[in-house]
Short mmCIF file of C-alpha atoms (C1' of nucleotides) in Angstrom, two decimals:
data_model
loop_
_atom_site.label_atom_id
_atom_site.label_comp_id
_atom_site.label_asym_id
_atom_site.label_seq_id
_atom_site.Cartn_x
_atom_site.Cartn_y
_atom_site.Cartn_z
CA UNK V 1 0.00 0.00 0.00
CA UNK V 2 2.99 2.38 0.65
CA UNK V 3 4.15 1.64 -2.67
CA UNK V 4 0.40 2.32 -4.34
CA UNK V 5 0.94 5.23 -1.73
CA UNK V 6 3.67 6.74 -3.44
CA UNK V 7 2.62 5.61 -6.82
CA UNK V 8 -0.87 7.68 -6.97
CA UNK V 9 1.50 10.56 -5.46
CA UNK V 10 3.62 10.51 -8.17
CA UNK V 11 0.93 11.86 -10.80
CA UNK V 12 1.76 14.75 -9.61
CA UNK V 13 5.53 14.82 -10.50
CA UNK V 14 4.87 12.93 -13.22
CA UNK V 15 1.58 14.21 -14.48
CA UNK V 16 1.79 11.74 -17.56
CA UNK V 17 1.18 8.57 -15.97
CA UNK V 18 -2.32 7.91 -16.70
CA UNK V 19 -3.36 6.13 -14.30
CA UNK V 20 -7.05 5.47 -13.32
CA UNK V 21 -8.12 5.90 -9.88
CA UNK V 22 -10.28 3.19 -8.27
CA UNK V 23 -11.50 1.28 -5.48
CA UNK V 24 -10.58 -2.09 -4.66
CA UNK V 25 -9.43 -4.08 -2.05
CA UNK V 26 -7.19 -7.13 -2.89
CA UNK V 27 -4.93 -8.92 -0.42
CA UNK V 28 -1.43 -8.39 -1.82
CA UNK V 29 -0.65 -11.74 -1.24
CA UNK V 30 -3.21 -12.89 -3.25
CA UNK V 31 -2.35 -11.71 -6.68
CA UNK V 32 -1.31 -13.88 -9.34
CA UNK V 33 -1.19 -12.36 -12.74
CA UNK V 34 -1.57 -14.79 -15.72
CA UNK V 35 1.03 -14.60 -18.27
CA UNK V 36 -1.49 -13.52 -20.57
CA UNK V 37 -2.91 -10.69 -19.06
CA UNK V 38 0.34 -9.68 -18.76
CA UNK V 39 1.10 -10.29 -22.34
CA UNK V 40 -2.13 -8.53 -23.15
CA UNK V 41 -1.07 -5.72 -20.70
CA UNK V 42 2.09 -5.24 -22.72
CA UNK V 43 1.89 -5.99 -26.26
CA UNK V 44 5.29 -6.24 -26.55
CA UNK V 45 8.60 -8.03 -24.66
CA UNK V 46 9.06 -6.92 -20.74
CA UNK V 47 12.08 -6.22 -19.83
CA UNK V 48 14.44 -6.41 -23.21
CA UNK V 49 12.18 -3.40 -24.27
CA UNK V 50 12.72 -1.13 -21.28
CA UNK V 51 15.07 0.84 -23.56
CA UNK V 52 12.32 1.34 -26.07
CA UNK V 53 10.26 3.42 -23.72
CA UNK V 54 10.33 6.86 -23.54
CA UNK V 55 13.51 6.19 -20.77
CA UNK V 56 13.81 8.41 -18.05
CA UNK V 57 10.68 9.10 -16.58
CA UNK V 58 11.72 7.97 -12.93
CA UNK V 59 8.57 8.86 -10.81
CA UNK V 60 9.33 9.91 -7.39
CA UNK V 61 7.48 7.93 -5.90
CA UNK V 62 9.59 4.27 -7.59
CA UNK V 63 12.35 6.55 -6.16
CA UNK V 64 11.45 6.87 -3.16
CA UNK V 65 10.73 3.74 -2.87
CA UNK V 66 14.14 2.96 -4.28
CA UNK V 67 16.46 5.05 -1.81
CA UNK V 68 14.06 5.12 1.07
CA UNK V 69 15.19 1.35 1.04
CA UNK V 70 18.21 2.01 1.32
CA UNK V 71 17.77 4.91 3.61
CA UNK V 72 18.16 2.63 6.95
CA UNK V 73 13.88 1.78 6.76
CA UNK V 74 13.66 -0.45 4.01
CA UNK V 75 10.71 -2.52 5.46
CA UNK V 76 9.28 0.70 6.28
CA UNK V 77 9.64 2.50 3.03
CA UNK V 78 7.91 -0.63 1.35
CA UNK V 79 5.83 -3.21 1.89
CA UNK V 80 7.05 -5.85 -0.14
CA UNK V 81 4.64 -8.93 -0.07
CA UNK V 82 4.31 -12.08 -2.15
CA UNK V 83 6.95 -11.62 -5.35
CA UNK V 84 9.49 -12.54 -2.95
CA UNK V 85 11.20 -13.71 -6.07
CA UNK V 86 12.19 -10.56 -7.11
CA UNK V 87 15.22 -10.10 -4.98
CA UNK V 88 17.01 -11.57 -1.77
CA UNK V 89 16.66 -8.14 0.09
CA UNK V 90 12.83 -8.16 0.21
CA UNK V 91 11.14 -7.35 3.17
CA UNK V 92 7.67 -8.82 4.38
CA UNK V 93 4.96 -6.76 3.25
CA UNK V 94 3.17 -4.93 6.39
CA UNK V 95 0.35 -2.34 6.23
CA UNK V 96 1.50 -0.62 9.10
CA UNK V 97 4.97 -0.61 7.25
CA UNK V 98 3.89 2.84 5.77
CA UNK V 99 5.93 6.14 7.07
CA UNK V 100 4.53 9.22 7.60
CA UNK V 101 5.96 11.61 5.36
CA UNK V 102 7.79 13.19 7.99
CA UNK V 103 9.43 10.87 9.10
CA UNK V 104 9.51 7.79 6.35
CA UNK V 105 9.80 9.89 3.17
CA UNK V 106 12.44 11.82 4.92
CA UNK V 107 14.08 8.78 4.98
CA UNK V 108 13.33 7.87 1.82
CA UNK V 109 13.85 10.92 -0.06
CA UNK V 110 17.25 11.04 1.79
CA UNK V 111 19.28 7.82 1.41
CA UNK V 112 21.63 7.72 4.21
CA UNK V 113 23.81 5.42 5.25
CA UNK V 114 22.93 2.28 7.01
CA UNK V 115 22.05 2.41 10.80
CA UNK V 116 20.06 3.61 13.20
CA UNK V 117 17.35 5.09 10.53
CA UNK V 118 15.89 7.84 12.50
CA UNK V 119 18.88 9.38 13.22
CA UNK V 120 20.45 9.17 9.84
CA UNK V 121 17.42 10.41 8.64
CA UNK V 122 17.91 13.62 11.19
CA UNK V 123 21.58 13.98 9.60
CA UNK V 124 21.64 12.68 6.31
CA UNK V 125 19.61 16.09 5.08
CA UNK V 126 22.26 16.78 2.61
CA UNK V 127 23.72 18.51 1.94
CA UNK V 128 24.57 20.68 4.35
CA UNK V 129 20.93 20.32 5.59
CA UNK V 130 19.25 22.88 2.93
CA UNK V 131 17.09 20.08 0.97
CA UNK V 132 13.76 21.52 0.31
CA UNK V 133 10.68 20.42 2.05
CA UNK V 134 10.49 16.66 1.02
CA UNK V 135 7.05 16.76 0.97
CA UNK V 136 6.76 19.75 -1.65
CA UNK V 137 6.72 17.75 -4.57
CA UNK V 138 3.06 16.30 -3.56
CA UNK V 139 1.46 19.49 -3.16
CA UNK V 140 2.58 20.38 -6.81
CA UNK V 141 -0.45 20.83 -9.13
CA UNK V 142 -0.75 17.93 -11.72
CA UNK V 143 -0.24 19.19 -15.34
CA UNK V 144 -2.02 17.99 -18.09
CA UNK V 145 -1.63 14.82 -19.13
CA UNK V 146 -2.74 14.68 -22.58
CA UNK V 147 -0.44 14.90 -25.13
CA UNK V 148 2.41 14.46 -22.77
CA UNK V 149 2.63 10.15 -23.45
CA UNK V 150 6.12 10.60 -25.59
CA UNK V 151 8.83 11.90 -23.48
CA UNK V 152 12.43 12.84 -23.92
CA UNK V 153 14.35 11.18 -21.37
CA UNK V 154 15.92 14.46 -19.88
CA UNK V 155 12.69 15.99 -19.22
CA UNK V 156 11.35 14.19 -16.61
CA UNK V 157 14.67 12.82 -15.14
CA UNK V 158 14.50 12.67 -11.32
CA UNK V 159 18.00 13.45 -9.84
CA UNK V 160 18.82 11.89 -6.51
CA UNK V 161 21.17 13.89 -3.95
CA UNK V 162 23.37 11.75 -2.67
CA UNK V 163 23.91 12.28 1.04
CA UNK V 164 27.07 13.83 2.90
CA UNK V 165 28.08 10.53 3.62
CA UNK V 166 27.70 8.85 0.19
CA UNK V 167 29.61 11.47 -1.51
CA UNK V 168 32.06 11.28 1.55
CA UNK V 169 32.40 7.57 0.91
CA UNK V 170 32.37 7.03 -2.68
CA UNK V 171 35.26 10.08 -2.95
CA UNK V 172 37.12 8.22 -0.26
CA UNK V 173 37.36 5.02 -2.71
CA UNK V 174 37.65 6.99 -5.82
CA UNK V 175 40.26 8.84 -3.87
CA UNK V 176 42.32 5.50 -3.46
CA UNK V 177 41.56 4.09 -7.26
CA UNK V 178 39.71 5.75 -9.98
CA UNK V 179 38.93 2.17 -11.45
CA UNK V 180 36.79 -0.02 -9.12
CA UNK V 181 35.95 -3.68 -9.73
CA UNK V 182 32.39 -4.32 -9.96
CA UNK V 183 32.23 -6.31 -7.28
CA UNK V 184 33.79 -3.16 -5.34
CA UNK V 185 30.88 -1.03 -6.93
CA UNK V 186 28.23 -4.10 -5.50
CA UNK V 187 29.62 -3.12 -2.47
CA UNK V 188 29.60 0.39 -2.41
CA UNK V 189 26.10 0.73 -3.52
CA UNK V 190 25.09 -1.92 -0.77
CA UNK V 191 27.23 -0.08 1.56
CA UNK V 192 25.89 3.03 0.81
CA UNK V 193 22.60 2.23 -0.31
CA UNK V 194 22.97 3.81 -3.60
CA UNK V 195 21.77 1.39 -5.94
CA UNK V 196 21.08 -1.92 -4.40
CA UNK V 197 17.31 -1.61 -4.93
CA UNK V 198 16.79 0.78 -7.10
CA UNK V 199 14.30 0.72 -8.93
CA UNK V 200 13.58 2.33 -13.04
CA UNK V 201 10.06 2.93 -13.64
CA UNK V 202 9.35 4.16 -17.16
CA UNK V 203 6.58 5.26 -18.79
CA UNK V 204 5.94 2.55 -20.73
CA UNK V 205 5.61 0.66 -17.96
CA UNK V 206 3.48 2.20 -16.05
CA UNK V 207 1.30 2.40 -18.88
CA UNK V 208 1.53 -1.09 -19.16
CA UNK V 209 0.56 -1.31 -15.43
CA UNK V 210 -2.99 0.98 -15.88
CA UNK V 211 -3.86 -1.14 -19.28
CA UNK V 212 -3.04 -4.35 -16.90
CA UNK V 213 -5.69 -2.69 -14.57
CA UNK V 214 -7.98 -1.88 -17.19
CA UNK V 215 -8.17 -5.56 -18.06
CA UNK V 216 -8.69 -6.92 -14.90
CA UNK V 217 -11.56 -4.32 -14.06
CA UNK V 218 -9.08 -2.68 -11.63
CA UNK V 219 -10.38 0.46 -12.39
CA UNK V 220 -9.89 2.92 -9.90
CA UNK V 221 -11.73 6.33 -8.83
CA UNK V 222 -11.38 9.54 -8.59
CA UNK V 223 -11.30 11.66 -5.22
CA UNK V 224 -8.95 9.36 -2.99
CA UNK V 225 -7.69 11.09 -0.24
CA UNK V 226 -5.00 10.62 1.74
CA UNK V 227 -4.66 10.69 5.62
CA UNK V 228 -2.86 14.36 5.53
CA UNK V 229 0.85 14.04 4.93
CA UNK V 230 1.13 11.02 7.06
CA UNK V 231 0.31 8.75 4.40
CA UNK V 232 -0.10 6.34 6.65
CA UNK V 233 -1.53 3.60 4.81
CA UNK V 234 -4.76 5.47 3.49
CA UNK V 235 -5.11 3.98 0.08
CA UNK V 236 -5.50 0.37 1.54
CA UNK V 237 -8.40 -0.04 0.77
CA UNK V 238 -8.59 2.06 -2.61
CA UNK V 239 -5.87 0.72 -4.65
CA UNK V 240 -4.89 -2.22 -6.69
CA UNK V 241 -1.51 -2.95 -4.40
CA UNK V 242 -0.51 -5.99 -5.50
CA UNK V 243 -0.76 -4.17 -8.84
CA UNK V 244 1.63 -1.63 -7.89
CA UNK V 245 3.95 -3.56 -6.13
CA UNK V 246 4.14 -6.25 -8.65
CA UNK V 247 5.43 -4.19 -11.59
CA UNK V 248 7.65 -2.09 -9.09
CA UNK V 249 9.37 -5.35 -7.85
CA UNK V 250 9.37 -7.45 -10.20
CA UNK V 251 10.30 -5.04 -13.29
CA UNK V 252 11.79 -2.18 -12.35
CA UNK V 253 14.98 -3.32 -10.60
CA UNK V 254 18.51 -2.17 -11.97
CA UNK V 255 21.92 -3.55 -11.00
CA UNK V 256 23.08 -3.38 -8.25
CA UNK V 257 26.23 -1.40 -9.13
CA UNK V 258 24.75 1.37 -11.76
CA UNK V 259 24.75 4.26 -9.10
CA UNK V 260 28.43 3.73 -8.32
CA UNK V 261 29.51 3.11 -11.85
CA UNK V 262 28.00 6.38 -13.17
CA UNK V 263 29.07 8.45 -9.98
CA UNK V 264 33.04 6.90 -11.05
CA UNK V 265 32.14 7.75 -14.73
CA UNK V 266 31.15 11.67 -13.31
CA UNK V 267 33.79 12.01 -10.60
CA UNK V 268 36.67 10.81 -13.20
CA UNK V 269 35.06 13.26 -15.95
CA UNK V 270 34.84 16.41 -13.41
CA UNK V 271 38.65 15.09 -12.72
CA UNK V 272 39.69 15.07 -16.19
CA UNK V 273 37.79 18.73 -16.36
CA UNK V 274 39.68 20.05 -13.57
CA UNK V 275 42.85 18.72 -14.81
CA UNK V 276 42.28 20.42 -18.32
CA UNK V 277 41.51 23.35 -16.36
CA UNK V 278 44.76 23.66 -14.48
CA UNK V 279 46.66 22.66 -17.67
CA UNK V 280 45.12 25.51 -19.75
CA UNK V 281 46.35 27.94 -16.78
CA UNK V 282 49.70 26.90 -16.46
CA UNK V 283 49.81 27.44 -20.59
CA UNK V 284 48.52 30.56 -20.73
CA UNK V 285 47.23 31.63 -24.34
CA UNK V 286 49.59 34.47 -25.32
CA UNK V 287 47.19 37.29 -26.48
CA UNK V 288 46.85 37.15 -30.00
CA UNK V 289 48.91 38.86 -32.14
CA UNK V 290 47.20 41.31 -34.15
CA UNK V 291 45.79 39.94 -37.09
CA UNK V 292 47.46 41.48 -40.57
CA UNK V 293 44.59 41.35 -42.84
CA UNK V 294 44.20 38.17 -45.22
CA UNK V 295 44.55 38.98 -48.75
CA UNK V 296 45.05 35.44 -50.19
CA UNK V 297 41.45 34.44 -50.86
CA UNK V 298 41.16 30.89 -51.23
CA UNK V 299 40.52 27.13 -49.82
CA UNK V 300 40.25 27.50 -45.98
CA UNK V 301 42.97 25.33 -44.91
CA UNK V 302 41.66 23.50 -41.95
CA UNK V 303 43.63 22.94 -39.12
CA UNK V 304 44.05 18.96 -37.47
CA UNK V 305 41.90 19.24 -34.10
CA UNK V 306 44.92 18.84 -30.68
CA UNK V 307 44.87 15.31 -29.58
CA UNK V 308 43.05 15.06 -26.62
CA UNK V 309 44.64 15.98 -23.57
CA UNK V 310 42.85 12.97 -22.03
CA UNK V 311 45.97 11.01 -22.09
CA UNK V 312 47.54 13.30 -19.07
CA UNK V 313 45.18 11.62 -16.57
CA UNK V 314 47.31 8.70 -16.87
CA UNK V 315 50.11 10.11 -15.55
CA UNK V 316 48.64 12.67 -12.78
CA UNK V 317 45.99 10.24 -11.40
CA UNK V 318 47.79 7.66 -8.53
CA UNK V 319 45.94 4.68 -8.51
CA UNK V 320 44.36 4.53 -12.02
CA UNK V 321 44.60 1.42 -14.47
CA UNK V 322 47.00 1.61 -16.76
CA UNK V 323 44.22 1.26 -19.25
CA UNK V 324 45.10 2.00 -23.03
CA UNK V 325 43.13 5.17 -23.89
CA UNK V 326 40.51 4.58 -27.15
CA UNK V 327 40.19 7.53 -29.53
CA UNK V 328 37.10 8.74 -28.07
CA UNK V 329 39.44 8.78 -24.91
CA UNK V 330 38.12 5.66 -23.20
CA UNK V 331 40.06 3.04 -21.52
CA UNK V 332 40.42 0.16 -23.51
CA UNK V 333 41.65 -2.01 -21.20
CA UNK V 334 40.81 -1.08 -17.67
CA UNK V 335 41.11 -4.29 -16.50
CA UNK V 336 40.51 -3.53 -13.35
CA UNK V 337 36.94 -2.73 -13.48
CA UNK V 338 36.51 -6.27 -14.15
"C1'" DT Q 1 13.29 37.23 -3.45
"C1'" DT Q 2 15.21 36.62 -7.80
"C1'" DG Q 3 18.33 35.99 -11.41
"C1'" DT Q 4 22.31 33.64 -12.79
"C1'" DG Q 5 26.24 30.74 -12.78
"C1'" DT Q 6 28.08 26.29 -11.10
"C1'" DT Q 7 27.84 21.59 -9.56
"C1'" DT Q 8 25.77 17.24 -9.43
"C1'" DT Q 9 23.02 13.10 -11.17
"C1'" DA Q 10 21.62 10.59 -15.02
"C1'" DC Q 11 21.65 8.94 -19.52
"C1'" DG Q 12 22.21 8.64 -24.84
"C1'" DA Q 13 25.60 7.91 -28.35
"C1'" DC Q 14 29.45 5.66 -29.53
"C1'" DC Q 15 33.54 3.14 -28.60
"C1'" DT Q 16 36.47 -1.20 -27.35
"C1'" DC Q 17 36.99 -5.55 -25.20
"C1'" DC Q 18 35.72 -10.19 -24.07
"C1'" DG W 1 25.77 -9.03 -27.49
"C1'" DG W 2 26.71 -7.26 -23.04
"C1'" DA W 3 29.54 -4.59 -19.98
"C1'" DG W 4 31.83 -0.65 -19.09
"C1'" DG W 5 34.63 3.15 -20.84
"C1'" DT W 6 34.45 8.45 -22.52
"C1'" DC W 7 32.07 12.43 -24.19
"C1'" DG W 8 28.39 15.51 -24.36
"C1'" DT W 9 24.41 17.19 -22.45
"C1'" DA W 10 19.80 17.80 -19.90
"C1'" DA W 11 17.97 19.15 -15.85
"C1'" DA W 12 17.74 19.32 -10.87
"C1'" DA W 13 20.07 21.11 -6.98
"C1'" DC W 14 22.83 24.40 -5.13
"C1'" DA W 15 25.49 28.89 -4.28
"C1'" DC W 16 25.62 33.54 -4.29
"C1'" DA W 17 25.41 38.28 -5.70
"C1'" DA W 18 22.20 42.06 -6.46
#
DNA sequence: TTGTGTTTTACGACCTCC
DNA sequence: GGAGGTCGTAAAACACAA
């Protein structure tokens, strides 16, 4: 229910997910979905086509429900019930699981580290504590949904803040090798709750989810209220759970490692940026002479492009790989990393 | 408070390697 | 073909001056 909790929330960050409101009242551990409704539902492969939906669109709610595992509440943030197939980290689904969003979505919103969850919660406000009100996003109006099903992935891209801590930790291990192994990244993101259970709702999906609703006369209405910001456990009896948790669980997980790889793939490009920075000030561009005029008209004469000055990070960053560098300044062999 | 510049997540495109 | 690399970029989050 937290999960159909945060779901019907999310219309109004995502105001595209058309999604029908309606009463019912089905045990979560009840729900078995044929493969053919499912098929039906779909139309089209599950999860090899994931990249063919409008990608991005990664409601808050999923979000929340991704990092406020990992924020120190996981059984808290989400009631997982019957899929328990979905992965080894699930937690027994409980109605009165549901946080408030004072105190659960704080965690949630805020992934901290693992502990004592209130606490972290209290601390993990990053950074530096000036996070806007984490329950702001509800009160935002829905926009119109029509004409809004296509989506660039940019546009409705939810960005994550990674705690004090995470940032703390994972520049602490990029600090000792810019190249971890992927079993170091597992770690990391179980460490630091980055990515562990994560999960990627897309559009598509969701979609999928209300047509898979439709078809089972899940329809839902209008007008469900919540209990106040507490959100605590209100919809129970209004919405298709087992819906909601089934194509969160069972569909939406990434690996485990994704965070932490991207977070190494940023914190080694800002390097690289901050390198060419300093390099360009300890050259600095004499001012240019001035410019005779140009009579010889003809053929521009156009000028090889500077290799890049990639190739410097081998040298200036301790730890790396001693990866071969690809044109498009890649590492061609970072062994390492595997 | 607001406007603006910077930093931080996240991902698409394209690459190489296995 | 999948994983993971760089590069470029979108957009949210943040910092800060006016």
């Amino acid at each position: 229910m937290y999960v159909s909790y945060l779901l019907d929330k999310d219309v109004s960050m995502y105001p595209s997910s058309v999604r029908h409101s309606g009463g019912l009242n089905l045990a979560p551990q009840n729900f078995v979905i044929p493969g053919a409704v499912l098929a039906a539902a779909y139309g089209a492969p599950l999860r090899e086509d994931w990249n063919g939906y409008a990608p991005g669109a990664r409601p808050a709610a999923a979000n929340a429900v991704a990092h406020g595992l990992n924020g120190g509440s996981p059984a808290a943030a989400m009631g997982y019930s019957s899929p328990a197939d979905y992965h080894p980290h699930h937690h027994p689904h409980h109605p009165a699981a549901a946080p408030s969003c004072a105190s659960g979505l704080l965690q949630t919103l805020n992934p901290g580290p693992p502990g004592p969850a209130a606490t972290a919660a209290a601390e993990q406000l990053s950074p530096g504590g000036q996070r806007r009100n984490l329950c702001e996003w509800m009160r935002k109006p829905a926009q119109p949904s029509l004409g809004s099903q296509v989506k660039t992935r940019t546009k409705d891209k939810y960005r994550v803040v990674y705690t004090d801590h995470q940032r703390l930790e994972l520049e602490k291990e990029f600090h000792y090798s810019r190249y971890i192994t992927i079993r170091r990244k597992a770690e990391l993101a179980a460490t630091l709750g980055l990515s562990e259970r994560q999960v990627r709702p897309l559009q598509g999906l969701w979609t999928a989810r209300d047509r898979l609703c439709e078809g089972l006369g899940l329809l839902r209405s209008e007008g469900t209220s919540f209990a106040g910001e507490g959100g605590t456990g209100a919809r129970a009896e209004h919405s298709p759970f087992f819906l909601d948790t089934f194509f969160t669980i069972s569909f939406f997980p990434l690996p485990f490692h994704v965070q932490v790889k991207i977070w190494f793939q940023n914190r080694r490009a800002k390097e690289r940026k901050i390198n060419k920075k300093k390099l360009q000030q300890q050259q600095p561009q004499p001012p240019p002479a001035p410019q005779p005029p140009q009579p010889q008209p003809g053929p521009l004469r156009s000028v090889p492009e500077p290799l890049s000055p990639v190739s410097s990070l081998q040298g200036s960053v301790p730890g790396s790989v001693a990866g071969v560098l690809g044109p498009t300044g890649g590492v061609l062999n970072p062994t390492v990393t595997q």
